[in-house]
Amino acid sequence: MDSTFVQYAWLIPVFPLLSFLVLTALGRGFRAAGPIVGIAAAAVSFVLALLVFLERLDGTKDDYTWNDWNWIEAGGFTLSMGFEITNLNALMLVIVTLVSALVNLYSAGYMSGDERKTTFFAYVSLFTFSMLGLVISSNILMLYIFWELVGLCSFLLIGFWYHKPEAKAAAKKAFIVTRIGDVGLLIGILMLFWLMPGHHLDFTMIGNAVAAGDISESAATWIALLIFVGAVGKSGQFPLHVWLPDAMEGPTPISALIHAATMVAAGVYLVARTYPIFMASPAALDTVAYIGAFTAIFAAVIAIAQNDIKRVLAYSTVSQLGYMMLALGLGTELAWAAAIFHLFTHAFFKALLFLGAGSVIHATDEQDVRKLGGLFGSMKITAVTFAIGALALSGLFPLAGFWSKDAILTQALHHGNVILFAVGVIAAFFTALYMTRLYVMVFLGKRNKGRKEAHESPWVMTLPLMILAVLSVAAGFASMPGEPWLAGWLRGVTLTEHADWLVIVLSNAAAIAGIAVGYVLFRKRSETEAGESEPAGLYRVLQNKFYIDELYQAVIAAPYRALGNVLYWFDNYVVSGAVRLVSAVFVGIGRAGVRLQNGQLQTYGLMILFGCILFIVAIAGRRFF
Amino acid sequence: MIVNLASSFLTLAAILFCLGLFGALTKRNAVIVLLSIELMLNAVNLNLIAFSKYGIAPSLTGQLFSLFTITVAAAEAAIGVAILIALFRKRGTSDVTDMNQLKR
């Protein structure tokens, strides 16, 4: 079969863009149009993405690149724009469009009462468009443009309820923190532009140049690290993870979109896309692996002590992204594929968990897990699907999270890195622990007194939950241990790998242990903790997220603010002062002039007299000089 | 002492001119302002006559010129007074400080 649909892959981002334009043009009117247009555009994109994906599924197709539009021609340099479809892209397109379509559908229920519903769907469409554009970009500069668009959209959506001060602050924080990463990425791109033969920025060209040794190892290290800084910002890795939990101030469907398919996946995708550069530099790979591993365990531990249902999930996202980075840092094709595999499965169960949490919030108007409880009876669909998502995240056989986490851990072990492997297993234990805590406190136990009976959400919200629950079970079978079909398909080569029973047993044991410990620890507490006493010791440290926010506030934000105040003072009193002085002088002169022009002929005459005297004195005085 | 006589005429003329100037610039009554202007004109006439008698080249030209000046001053005074009367009829005042309509 010839490549038919691939040629039209550029249409995939066009539909959400059209949806955005139409909805923006409609404005706040036509409130009914928002969901319809948004869902329709996402659904069409999904169908098209699925066709492209199925067409490439047999694994015999070459990468398709259309790169004929020359955007900039300057001297001998040509920057062309276009799109590229590889197997990786095709998979990403399916993930993004599917999650986006489901989130659109879900939002129709979740946002039904919102004043700015049309705007919301317009933003979601723009967000989807940006991410799809990022995925199919053929060169890194184009990717950067969409990368910034993704950042902008997340800013708009996190701050969607801008009347809440926390939402405004969270939006600004997300934007500024990710900007720090973006600067790294931009410098990386500039270095690439500088060093690449012929200044080519296409991904294929970059891969070829690195493979041919045109870029030295030290240069590759710098470029890779700078690109990774961008990924750290977007994907919420350790030093720059602070924005992601705060981003929970946005509407819940947006959290699902950000955490599953669009924003944070962009960072992992970026590293995966520019992987040849990382492969050329062992130092960069190690950095990626260790930062990923640290983030995985760090965020998992914090998640145990969080009391906001969405914040727990946010930290779990940070942790899971750490897993992906860990895998990417191992530097083998199989590990690379394992990271993408985890991205793939994580998209489904994390979207499921967020949408489930949204369903709970929609029904109860409550996000604090201490005040929730006993929802199993009244919200059966949400409770069951949430359980599937939680178990999948915990990595329990045979759900999706197990297969992908197993793939990563197997690679870590086979790579001979016991530390990374151990960190992965321990983080898996904590993952199971905090998910169990969350589940027990929200769905089990007794319903809190004084809380009205919760009702199951409407079908537009439960349908996406059910679809995602099925996918969370099924997605894992794309790649079995010992038979890395997905890896081979993604890389276009045949790879072999043997299954490691040690890993399978250990990861399951960690998950089961986590669940058991969580159940024992928190079953009682969910019933008694209604009147929470001040937590103490380590628990308080965890609850305050290791005081990272406070540290940044004290070390970076406060001096920066002080500097800003000094500069403001300087600007206000010195720069503006000089300007004001000049203007005051001229205003004064003007005032004096106005006084002279008083309409009194006699004053004018007096002035003429003075002038004459001045003249006479001047002429007469000349004699003496 | 021809020169001294000339300088006393000129001094008188200067005093007259200064008086006229002072009056023209300070008095509020328009009629007095007009009178002061006449005073200044007469100071000039005095100068002309003094120079025509005691100047470097004495001639009748200066005296003739002063006759012309007197004539013109008379005409000017007539017109000035006429304007003043018209203004007084129109606005009920002869105060020059009120006559700043052009500024308004």
XYZ file of C-alpha atoms in Angstrom:
729
model
C 0.000 0.000 0.000
C 1.306 3.369 -0.920
C 1.584 6.184 1.586
C -1.736 7.864 1.095
C -2.738 9.306 4.407
C 0.731 10.315 5.451
C 0.767 12.990 2.776
C -2.226 14.567 4.437
C -0.816 14.356 7.927
C -0.370 18.136 7.949
C -4.137 18.382 8.136
C -4.088 16.886 11.625
C -3.066 20.121 13.375
C -5.137 22.220 10.983
C -8.485 21.090 12.342
C -7.866 22.223 15.917
C -6.482 25.488 14.534
C -9.663 26.008 12.528
C -11.686 25.215 15.609
C -9.710 27.801 17.559
C -10.239 30.456 14.878
C -13.958 29.747 14.572
C -14.515 29.771 18.316
C -12.493 32.948 18.770
C -14.503 34.614 16.040
C -17.733 33.566 17.714
C -16.611 35.084 20.998
C -18.686 34.539 24.066
C -21.882 34.113 22.148
C -23.003 30.750 20.801
C -22.238 28.985 24.029
C -23.540 25.747 22.577
C -21.033 25.928 19.708
C -17.942 25.582 21.897
C -18.130 21.885 22.759
C -19.502 20.895 19.367
C -16.765 22.581 17.343
C -14.029 21.539 19.764
C -15.067 17.895 19.911
C -15.628 17.696 16.170
C -12.209 19.133 15.316
C -10.419 16.863 17.792
C -12.352 13.837 16.595
C -11.533 14.486 12.930
C -7.879 14.937 13.848
C -7.952 11.716 15.806
C -9.445 9.765 12.915
C -6.815 11.143 10.572
C -4.030 10.427 13.034
C -5.327 6.908 13.483
C -5.354 6.372 9.709
C -1.763 7.583 9.480
C -0.825 5.344 12.378
C -2.514 2.258 10.944
C -0.910 2.884 7.593
C 2.510 2.775 9.204
C 1.710 -0.052 11.555
C 3.338 -2.782 9.506
C 6.651 -1.061 10.073
C 7.826 -1.105 6.475
C 7.223 2.541 5.653
C 10.088 4.956 5.460
C 9.908 8.269 7.247
C 7.871 10.710 5.235
C 9.204 14.235 5.007
C 7.671 17.157 3.193
C 10.044 20.019 3.493
C 9.547 22.154 0.418
C 8.435 25.478 1.764
C 11.421 27.740 2.140
C 10.690 30.123 4.905
C 13.933 32.055 5.068
C 16.522 32.314 2.332
C 19.527 34.391 3.216
C 22.738 34.010 1.286
C 23.541 30.356 1.097
C 21.308 29.551 4.046
C 17.829 28.205 3.587
C 15.438 27.450 6.375
C 12.650 25.294 5.136
C 9.464 24.440 6.903
C 7.536 21.272 6.576
C 6.421 18.210 8.403
C 7.857 14.819 9.022
C 6.100 11.605 9.907
C 8.111 8.908 11.560
C 6.752 6.014 13.537
C 7.416 7.973 16.725
C 5.442 10.946 15.398
C 2.599 8.751 14.287
C 2.322 7.281 17.763
C 2.494 10.715 19.391
C -0.177 12.051 17.045
C -2.541 9.285 18.079
C -1.880 9.868 21.776
C -2.330 13.630 21.561
C -5.437 13.599 19.405
C -7.076 10.806 21.374
C -6.506 12.412 24.764
C -7.493 15.780 23.361
C -10.724 14.414 21.907
C -11.632 12.720 25.180
C -10.765 15.819 27.183
C -12.923 17.909 24.858
C -15.805 15.520 25.340
C -15.319 15.497 29.086
C -15.094 19.269 29.258
C -18.498 19.527 27.640
C -19.812 18.210 30.938
C -17.251 19.659 33.312
C -17.351 23.202 31.981
C -21.048 23.242 31.125
C -21.870 25.962 33.623
C -18.882 28.179 32.940
C -19.356 31.704 31.712
C -16.439 31.559 29.248
C -17.087 28.091 27.891
C -16.482 29.064 24.279
C -13.156 30.656 25.157
C -12.186 27.529 27.039
C -12.756 25.301 24.045
C -10.927 27.768 21.832
C -7.882 27.582 24.113
C -8.037 23.804 24.278
C -8.098 23.664 20.490
C -5.129 26.004 20.271
C -3.314 23.881 22.809
C -3.955 20.735 20.786
C -2.883 22.492 17.611
C 0.378 23.623 19.188
C 1.233 20.185 20.474
C 0.400 18.506 17.174
C 2.467 21.097 15.339
C 5.319 20.437 17.717
C 5.078 16.728 17.039
C 5.150 16.904 13.256
C 7.742 19.690 12.970
C 10.521 18.748 10.615
C 13.181 20.982 12.114
C 14.099 22.089 15.557
C 13.364 25.784 15.028
C 9.812 25.013 14.010
C 9.568 22.779 17.038
C 10.703 25.696 19.151
C 7.953 27.932 17.779
C 5.292 25.390 18.670
C 7.084 24.744 21.954
C 6.518 28.361 22.940
C 2.924 28.195 21.732
C 2.370 25.221 24.011
C 3.809 27.252 26.871
C 1.519 30.158 26.048
C -1.551 27.937 25.925
C -0.734 26.356 29.254
C -0.401 29.864 30.686
C -3.805 30.822 29.323
C -5.472 27.680 30.578
C -3.865 27.451 34.011
C -4.952 31.026 34.532
C -8.333 30.391 32.976
C -10.162 31.263 36.184
C -8.224 34.480 36.430
C -10.490 35.914 39.086
C -8.791 33.570 41.553
C -5.494 35.065 42.741
C -3.949 31.572 43.110
C -4.769 30.772 39.500
C -3.160 33.993 38.334
C -0.055 33.302 40.400
C 0.115 29.696 39.193
C -0.183 30.762 35.560
C 2.602 33.274 35.952
C 4.744 30.752 37.787
C 4.238 28.130 35.104
C 5.126 30.617 32.410
C 8.210 32.002 34.111
C 9.612 28.665 35.272
C 9.194 27.065 31.876
C 10.713 30.158 30.291
C 13.900 29.439 32.234
C 14.040 26.092 30.485
C 13.132 27.644 27.145
C 16.120 29.929 27.294
C 18.321 26.839 27.586
C 16.628 25.284 24.608
C 17.004 28.443 22.565
C 20.709 28.651 23.303
C 20.998 24.968 22.393
C 19.314 25.647 19.055
C 21.619 28.598 18.396
C 24.636 26.420 19.148
C 23.312 23.787 16.796
C 22.796 26.408 14.117
C 26.347 27.596 14.675
C 27.976 24.201 14.600
C 25.932 22.267 12.089
C 27.489 21.977 8.660
C 25.423 24.148 6.325
C 23.433 25.450 9.293
C 20.843 22.747 8.791
C 18.345 22.403 11.590
C 16.335 19.463 10.275
C 16.129 16.540 12.644
C 17.356 14.081 10.041
C 20.282 16.343 9.178
C 21.172 16.712 12.840
C 21.089 12.947 13.262
C 23.302 12.435 10.228
C 25.787 15.117 11.250
C 26.170 13.725 14.742
C 26.528 10.202 13.399
C 29.170 11.391 10.934
C 31.104 13.045 13.739
C 30.711 16.590 12.429
C 29.937 17.760 15.942
C 32.551 17.087 18.556
C 31.665 15.284 21.731
C 32.115 18.322 23.945
C 29.897 20.412 21.668
C 27.338 17.633 21.623
C 27.434 17.543 25.410
C 26.724 21.244 25.668
C 23.955 21.162 23.106
C 22.386 18.092 24.661
C 22.491 19.602 28.134
C 20.959 22.859 26.928
C 18.193 21.006 25.132
C 17.686 18.991 28.279
C 17.306 22.216 30.269
C 14.354 23.018 28.020
C 12.943 19.557 28.615
C 13.474 19.931 32.364
C 11.385 23.095 32.350
C 8.567 21.680 30.276
C 8.487 18.222 31.773
C 8.752 19.385 35.357
C 12.032 17.669 36.221
C 13.718 18.315 39.513
C 14.983 21.863 39.820
C 12.169 23.275 37.687
C 9.329 20.995 38.807
C 7.730 23.637 41.019
C 5.269 24.945 38.457
C 3.561 21.646 37.740
C 1.791 21.117 41.092
C 0.731 24.751 41.186
C -0.703 24.351 37.716
C -3.515 22.465 39.416
C -5.299 25.780 39.785
C -6.523 25.413 36.224
C -9.701 23.548 35.310
C -9.270 19.794 35.838
C -9.654 18.743 32.178
C -6.705 20.995 31.459
C -4.648 19.237 34.076
C -5.450 16.005 32.301
C -4.430 17.493 28.970
C -1.233 19.030 30.311
C -0.197 15.954 32.240
C -1.141 13.296 29.765
C -0.619 14.492 26.270
C 0.524 18.004 25.652
C 2.689 20.158 27.830
C 4.834 17.775 29.849
C 5.033 15.166 27.134
C 6.683 17.826 24.985
C 9.836 17.704 27.079
C 10.189 13.940 26.826
C 9.357 14.096 23.148
C 12.019 16.752 22.600
C 14.718 14.609 24.154
C 13.493 11.587 22.218
C 13.480 13.559 18.969
C 16.979 14.942 19.400
C 18.259 11.662 20.766
C 21.233 11.339 18.372
C 22.822 14.353 20.074
C 22.390 12.752 23.474
C 23.763 9.464 22.185
C 26.943 11.274 21.200
C 27.580 12.391 24.747
C 27.757 9.948 27.673
C 27.969 12.843 30.128
C 24.678 14.314 28.942
C 23.041 10.891 29.054
C 24.145 10.367 32.642
C 22.807 13.783 33.612
C 19.458 12.951 32.078
C 19.324 9.567 33.792
C 20.250 10.790 37.251
C 18.034 13.849 37.188
C 15.215 11.613 36.011
C 15.842 9.074 38.735
C 16.097 11.707 41.436
C 12.912 13.378 40.249
C 11.114 10.044 40.173
C 11.765 9.256 43.807
C 11.708 12.852 45.064
C 8.262 13.609 43.677
C 6.893 10.211 44.701
C 7.879 10.863 48.307
C 6.318 14.327 48.285
C 3.102 12.924 46.848
C 2.560 10.824 49.971
C 1.940 13.864 52.143
C -0.151 16.015 49.844
C -3.771 16.600 50.749
C -5.079 18.036 47.505
C -6.334 15.264 45.251
C -4.963 16.977 42.163
C -1.623 17.792 43.731
C -1.037 14.140 44.517
C -1.626 13.354 40.884
C 0.582 16.253 39.814
C 3.497 14.947 41.830
C 2.872 11.494 40.465
C 3.186 12.980 36.969
C 6.487 14.571 37.913
C 7.604 11.225 39.249
C 6.535 9.299 36.153
C 8.220 11.822 33.891
C 11.310 11.159 35.957
C 10.988 7.509 34.981
C 10.854 8.473 31.322
C 13.924 10.663 31.648
C 15.687 7.885 33.521
C 15.010 5.556 30.621
C 16.105 8.124 28.047
C 19.317 8.614 29.968
C 20.259 4.964 29.655
C 21.248 5.603 26.078
C 20.183 2.451 24.303
C 17.551 2.070 21.630
C 15.560 -0.252 23.807
C 15.633 2.179 26.716
C 14.588 4.982 24.395
C 11.667 2.893 23.238
C 10.822 2.051 26.852
C 10.580 5.764 27.642
C 8.223 6.329 24.718
C 6.270 3.265 25.757
C 5.885 4.684 29.241
C 4.836 8.026 27.778
C 2.229 6.154 25.760
C 0.733 4.172 28.633
C 1.115 7.025 31.104
C -0.920 9.297 28.844
C -3.921 7.015 29.209
C -3.884 6.234 32.892
C -2.877 9.729 33.936
C -5.618 11.274 31.821
C -7.969 8.743 33.374
C -6.879 9.649 36.899
C -7.214 13.374 36.326
C -10.576 13.069 34.678
C -11.675 10.816 37.533
C -10.460 13.380 40.046
C -12.335 16.011 38.049
C -15.443 13.894 38.298
C -15.053 13.757 42.070
C -14.480 17.511 42.278
C -17.444 18.142 39.992
C -19.689 16.054 42.230
C -18.476 17.305 45.606
C -16.845 20.730 45.033
C -14.048 19.505 47.268
C -10.387 18.826 46.520
C -9.083 18.121 49.996
C -8.775 14.370 50.442
C -9.169 14.691 54.198
C -12.695 15.994 53.728
C -13.615 13.380 51.139
C -14.347 9.742 51.737
C -16.820 6.995 51.108
C -17.553 8.017 47.563
C -17.467 4.451 46.279
C -21.117 3.881 46.913
C -22.431 6.974 45.189
C -20.000 7.246 42.254
C -19.475 3.694 41.084
C -18.211 4.349 37.553
C -15.733 6.980 38.698
C -14.573 4.802 41.575
C -13.999 1.699 39.456
C -12.255 3.530 36.612
C -10.165 5.493 39.080
C -9.140 2.219 40.691
C -8.022 0.878 37.316
C -6.020 4.038 36.720
C -4.460 3.902 40.170
C -3.480 0.262 39.782
C -2.094 0.940 36.323
C -0.028 3.798 37.736
C 1.156 1.586 40.556
C 2.447 -0.829 37.957
C 0.465 -3.886 38.869
C 0.285 -6.818 36.465
C -1.355 -6.887 33.931
C -2.285 -3.221 33.629
C -0.586 -0.805 31.246
C 1.724 0.811 33.765
C 3.260 -2.523 34.627
C 4.508 -3.272 31.114
C 6.062 0.097 30.517
C 7.575 0.417 33.967
C 8.881 -3.103 33.621
C 10.475 -2.181 30.305
C 12.245 0.783 31.908
C 13.419 -1.181 34.928
C 14.620 -4.056 32.758
C 16.685 -1.639 30.718
C 18.092 -0.041 33.851
C 19.141 -3.451 35.165
C 20.544 -4.672 31.876
C 22.396 -1.449 31.485
C 24.216 -2.513 34.602
C 23.170 0.469 36.606
C 22.009 -0.925 39.913
C 21.481 2.481 41.514
C 19.037 3.580 38.846
C 17.307 0.230 39.047
C 16.989 0.400 42.813
C 15.698 3.968 42.682
C 13.134 2.861 40.115
C 11.895 0.014 42.288
C 11.721 2.160 45.417
C 9.890 4.894 43.550
C 7.461 2.236 42.323
C 6.819 1.288 45.930
C 6.095 4.898 46.872
C 3.911 5.286 43.812
C 1.740 2.417 44.941
C 1.743 3.820 48.460
C 0.495 7.294 47.647
C -2.049 6.065 45.125
C -3.460 3.707 47.715
C -3.582 6.511 50.246
C -5.411 8.711 47.778
C -7.859 6.001 46.838
C -8.570 4.938 50.382
C -9.124 8.477 51.566
C -11.364 9.504 48.692
C -13.415 6.453 47.846
C -13.319 4.159 50.848
C -14.043 4.754 54.492
C -17.003 6.665 55.779
C -18.672 9.580 54.139
C -17.968 12.753 56.057
C -20.847 14.125 58.064
C -22.417 17.282 56.793
C -21.435 16.496 53.211
C -24.294 16.074 50.818
C -24.771 12.900 48.829
C -22.557 12.942 45.736
C -24.022 11.933 42.402
C -22.363 10.253 39.484
C -21.311 12.656 36.725
C -23.205 12.864 33.413
C -22.386 10.453 30.599
C -20.169 12.898 28.689
C -17.825 12.724 31.652
C -18.048 9.020 32.434
C -17.716 7.878 28.813
C -14.143 9.227 28.493
C -13.384 7.617 31.826
C -14.521 4.230 30.570
C -12.674 4.537 27.262
C -9.498 5.511 29.084
C -9.955 2.696 31.593
C -10.101 0.175 28.757
C -7.000 1.719 27.220
C -5.228 1.711 30.570
C -5.716 -2.024 30.640
C -4.997 -2.697 26.988
C -2.228 -0.266 26.081
C 0.407 -2.274 27.878
C 0.103 -5.203 25.526
C 1.729 -3.172 22.774
C 5.074 -4.352 24.012
C 5.705 -7.526 25.962
C 8.776 -8.194 28.037
C 11.153 -10.253 25.982
C 9.518 -9.271 22.750
C 10.268 -5.606 22.063
C 7.988 -5.225 19.081
C 7.227 -1.581 19.867
C 10.899 -0.702 20.180
C 11.651 -2.353 16.855
C 8.756 -0.606 15.201
C 9.714 2.796 16.584
C 13.358 2.499 15.617
C 12.725 0.675 12.357
C 15.148 -2.089 13.294
C 14.795 -5.554 14.732
C 15.770 -5.744 18.356
C 15.901 -8.630 20.727
C 15.649 -8.625 24.436
C 15.015 -11.320 26.961
C 12.472 -10.935 29.696
C 13.830 -10.597 33.177
C 11.762 -12.424 35.776
C 13.628 -10.672 38.550
C 12.344 -7.330 37.367
C 8.824 -8.563 36.872
C 8.679 -10.076 40.338
C 10.387 -7.146 42.029
C 8.257 -4.434 40.467
C 5.080 -6.303 41.259
C 6.275 -6.985 44.757
C 7.034 -3.286 45.208
C 3.589 -2.361 43.946
C 1.803 -4.899 46.126
C 3.854 -3.915 49.142
C 3.047 -0.277 48.514
C -0.643 -0.993 48.234
C -0.639 -3.145 51.350
C 1.299 -0.662 53.441
C -0.848 2.197 52.160
C -4.028 0.331 52.981
C -2.945 -0.532 56.477
C -1.574 2.941 57.200
C -4.346 5.054 55.809
C -7.477 2.939 56.185
C -7.891 4.032 59.760
C -6.728 7.505 59.203
C -9.278 8.164 56.501
C -11.904 7.648 59.171
C -10.320 9.497 62.028
C -8.406 12.262 60.323
C -11.354 14.584 59.901
C -10.028 16.867 62.624
C -6.447 16.982 61.418
C -3.877 17.879 64.023
C -0.732 19.727 63.040
C 1.522 17.179 61.331
C 4.974 16.729 62.722
C 8.500 15.823 61.701
C 9.209 14.300 58.331
C 5.564 14.358 57.404
C 5.531 18.113 57.662
C 8.659 18.407 55.556
C 6.949 16.300 52.920
C 3.758 18.255 53.157
C 5.742 21.386 52.445
C 7.377 19.695 49.447
C 10.850 19.781 51.017
C 10.478 23.559 51.250
C 11.653 23.899 47.664
C 9.215 26.710 46.971
C 10.326 28.519 50.100
C 13.955 27.966 49.142
C 13.411 29.455 45.709
C 11.481 32.265 47.290
C 14.348 33.060 49.634
C 17.317 32.381 47.374
C 16.102 33.514 43.975
C 12.825 35.367 44.167
C 13.618 37.584 47.157
C 17.029 38.901 45.971
C 15.551 39.315 42.540
C 12.682 41.288 43.947
C 15.110 43.390 45.980
C 17.146 44.080 42.869
C 13.947 44.949 41.099
C 13.022 47.379 43.839
C 16.425 49.051 43.634
C 16.129 49.335 39.889
C 12.613 50.593 40.250
C 13.821 53.250 42.663
C 16.643 54.185 40.284
C 14.276 54.333 37.365
C 11.655 56.263 39.261
C 13.866 58.858 40.857
C 16.948 59.102 38.655
C 15.870 58.322 35.118
C 12.316 59.535 35.394
C 13.508 62.283 37.723
C 15.799 63.681 35.026
C 12.988 63.589 32.549
C 10.627 65.248 34.975
C 13.240 67.915 35.736
C 13.628 68.794 32.064
C 9.899 68.978 31.616
C 9.559 71.093 34.777
C 12.140 73.578 33.492
C 10.285 74.058 30.265
C 6.922 74.247 31.949
C 8.378 76.965 34.210
C 9.695 78.930 31.255
C 6.340 78.586 29.626
C 4.584 79.846 32.738
C 6.840 82.914 32.834
C 6.126 83.514 29.168
C 2.422 83.283 29.785
C 2.736 85.932 32.488
C 4.253 88.350 29.989
C 1.443 87.867 27.534
C -1.154 89.437 29.797
C -2.873 91.593 27.224
C -1.866 94.811 28.958
C -0.450 97.185 26.394
C 1.428 99.059 29.071
C 3.339 95.930 30.097
C 4.272 95.351 26.498
C 5.440 98.909 26.289
C 7.551 98.497 29.390
C 9.127 95.395 27.888
C 9.890 97.281 24.696
C 11.490 99.982 26.807
C 13.637 97.443 28.617
C 14.592 95.950 25.290
C 15.581 99.339 23.950
C 17.645 100.089 27.025
C 19.318 96.727 26.689
C 20.146 97.522 23.056
C 21.495 100.916 23.876
C 23.576 99.575 26.729
C 24.887 96.830 24.487
C 25.819 99.200 21.673
C 27.217 101.803 24.000
C 29.030 99.205 26.066
C 30.783 97.784 23.036
C 33.059 100.739 23.089
C 34.568 99.639 26.370
C 35.420 96.107 25.364
C 28.445 128.959 25.497
C 26.462 127.597 22.599
C 27.013 124.020 23.494
C 25.769 124.440 27.029
C 22.585 126.046 25.805
C 22.058 123.085 23.449
C 22.650 120.590 26.175
C 20.191 122.327 28.497
C 17.556 122.152 25.734
C 18.369 118.502 25.204
C 18.235 117.797 28.936
C 14.836 119.460 29.172
C 13.676 117.388 26.204
C 14.975 114.183 27.828
C 13.196 115.011 31.085
C 9.995 115.699 29.188
C 10.325 112.450 27.260
C 10.901 110.455 30.430
C 7.888 112.062 32.074
C 5.805 111.228 29.048
C 7.093 107.696 28.924
C 6.411 107.198 32.614
C 2.916 108.505 32.232
C 2.214 106.413 29.162
C 3.366 103.252 30.879
C 1.841 103.759 34.325
C -1.325 105.848 34.147
C -4.594 103.959 34.027
C -6.719 106.693 32.587
C -6.628 106.555 28.810
C -6.876 110.324 28.446
C -3.789 110.861 30.573
C -1.980 108.195 28.564
C -2.851 110.155 25.431
C -1.600 113.361 27.061
C 1.632 111.619 28.008
C 2.148 110.566 24.421
C 1.711 114.225 23.373
C 4.333 115.073 25.971
C 6.787 112.654 24.381
C 6.065 114.070 20.926
C 6.750 117.567 22.217
C 10.012 116.405 23.747
C 11.004 115.197 20.292
C 9.939 118.543 18.792
C 12.114 120.317 21.278
C 15.045 118.158 20.217
C 14.431 118.927 16.565
C 14.320 122.649 17.190
C 17.372 122.565 19.434
C 19.387 120.785 16.764
C 18.113 123.094 14.005
C 19.394 126.070 15.981
C 22.507 124.743 17.701
C 23.328 121.607 15.736
C 26.385 120.963 13.579
C 24.562 122.132 10.451
C 21.826 124.565 11.560
C 18.940 124.960 9.099
C 15.222 125.562 9.002
C 14.534 121.941 8.146
C 14.289 120.956 11.777
C 11.805 123.676 12.604
C 9.702 122.834 9.578
C 9.794 119.225 10.603
C 8.574 120.087 14.067
C 5.646 121.991 12.509
C 4.738 118.873 10.609
C 4.988 116.886 13.812
C 2.638 119.222 15.602
C 0.145 118.916 12.769
C 0.336 115.186 12.695
C 0.134 115.052 16.504
C -3.005 117.158 16.399
C -4.560 114.789 13.893
C -3.431 111.829 15.956
C -4.865 113.336 19.121
C -8.156 113.928 17.374
C -8.355 110.335 16.189
C -7.151 109.036 19.572
C -9.745 110.979 21.488
C -12.415 109.899 19.036
C -11.495 106.277 19.619
C -11.471 106.827 23.344
C -14.942 108.312 23.274
C -16.198 105.458 21.172
C -14.681 102.989 23.566
C -16.116 104.823 26.546
C -19.570 104.749 25.018
C -19.246 101.082 24.259
C -17.730 99.858 27.492
C -18.342 102.591 30.042
C -14.730 102.846 31.104
C -11.597 104.715 30.248
C -9.266 102.452 32.214
C -6.519 101.129 29.935
C -6.060 97.980 32.039
C -9.563 96.963 30.987
C -8.687 97.318 27.353
C -7.236 93.879 26.839
C -9.950 92.455 24.619
C -7.494 91.049 22.091
C -6.086 88.682 24.673
C -9.465 87.251 25.542
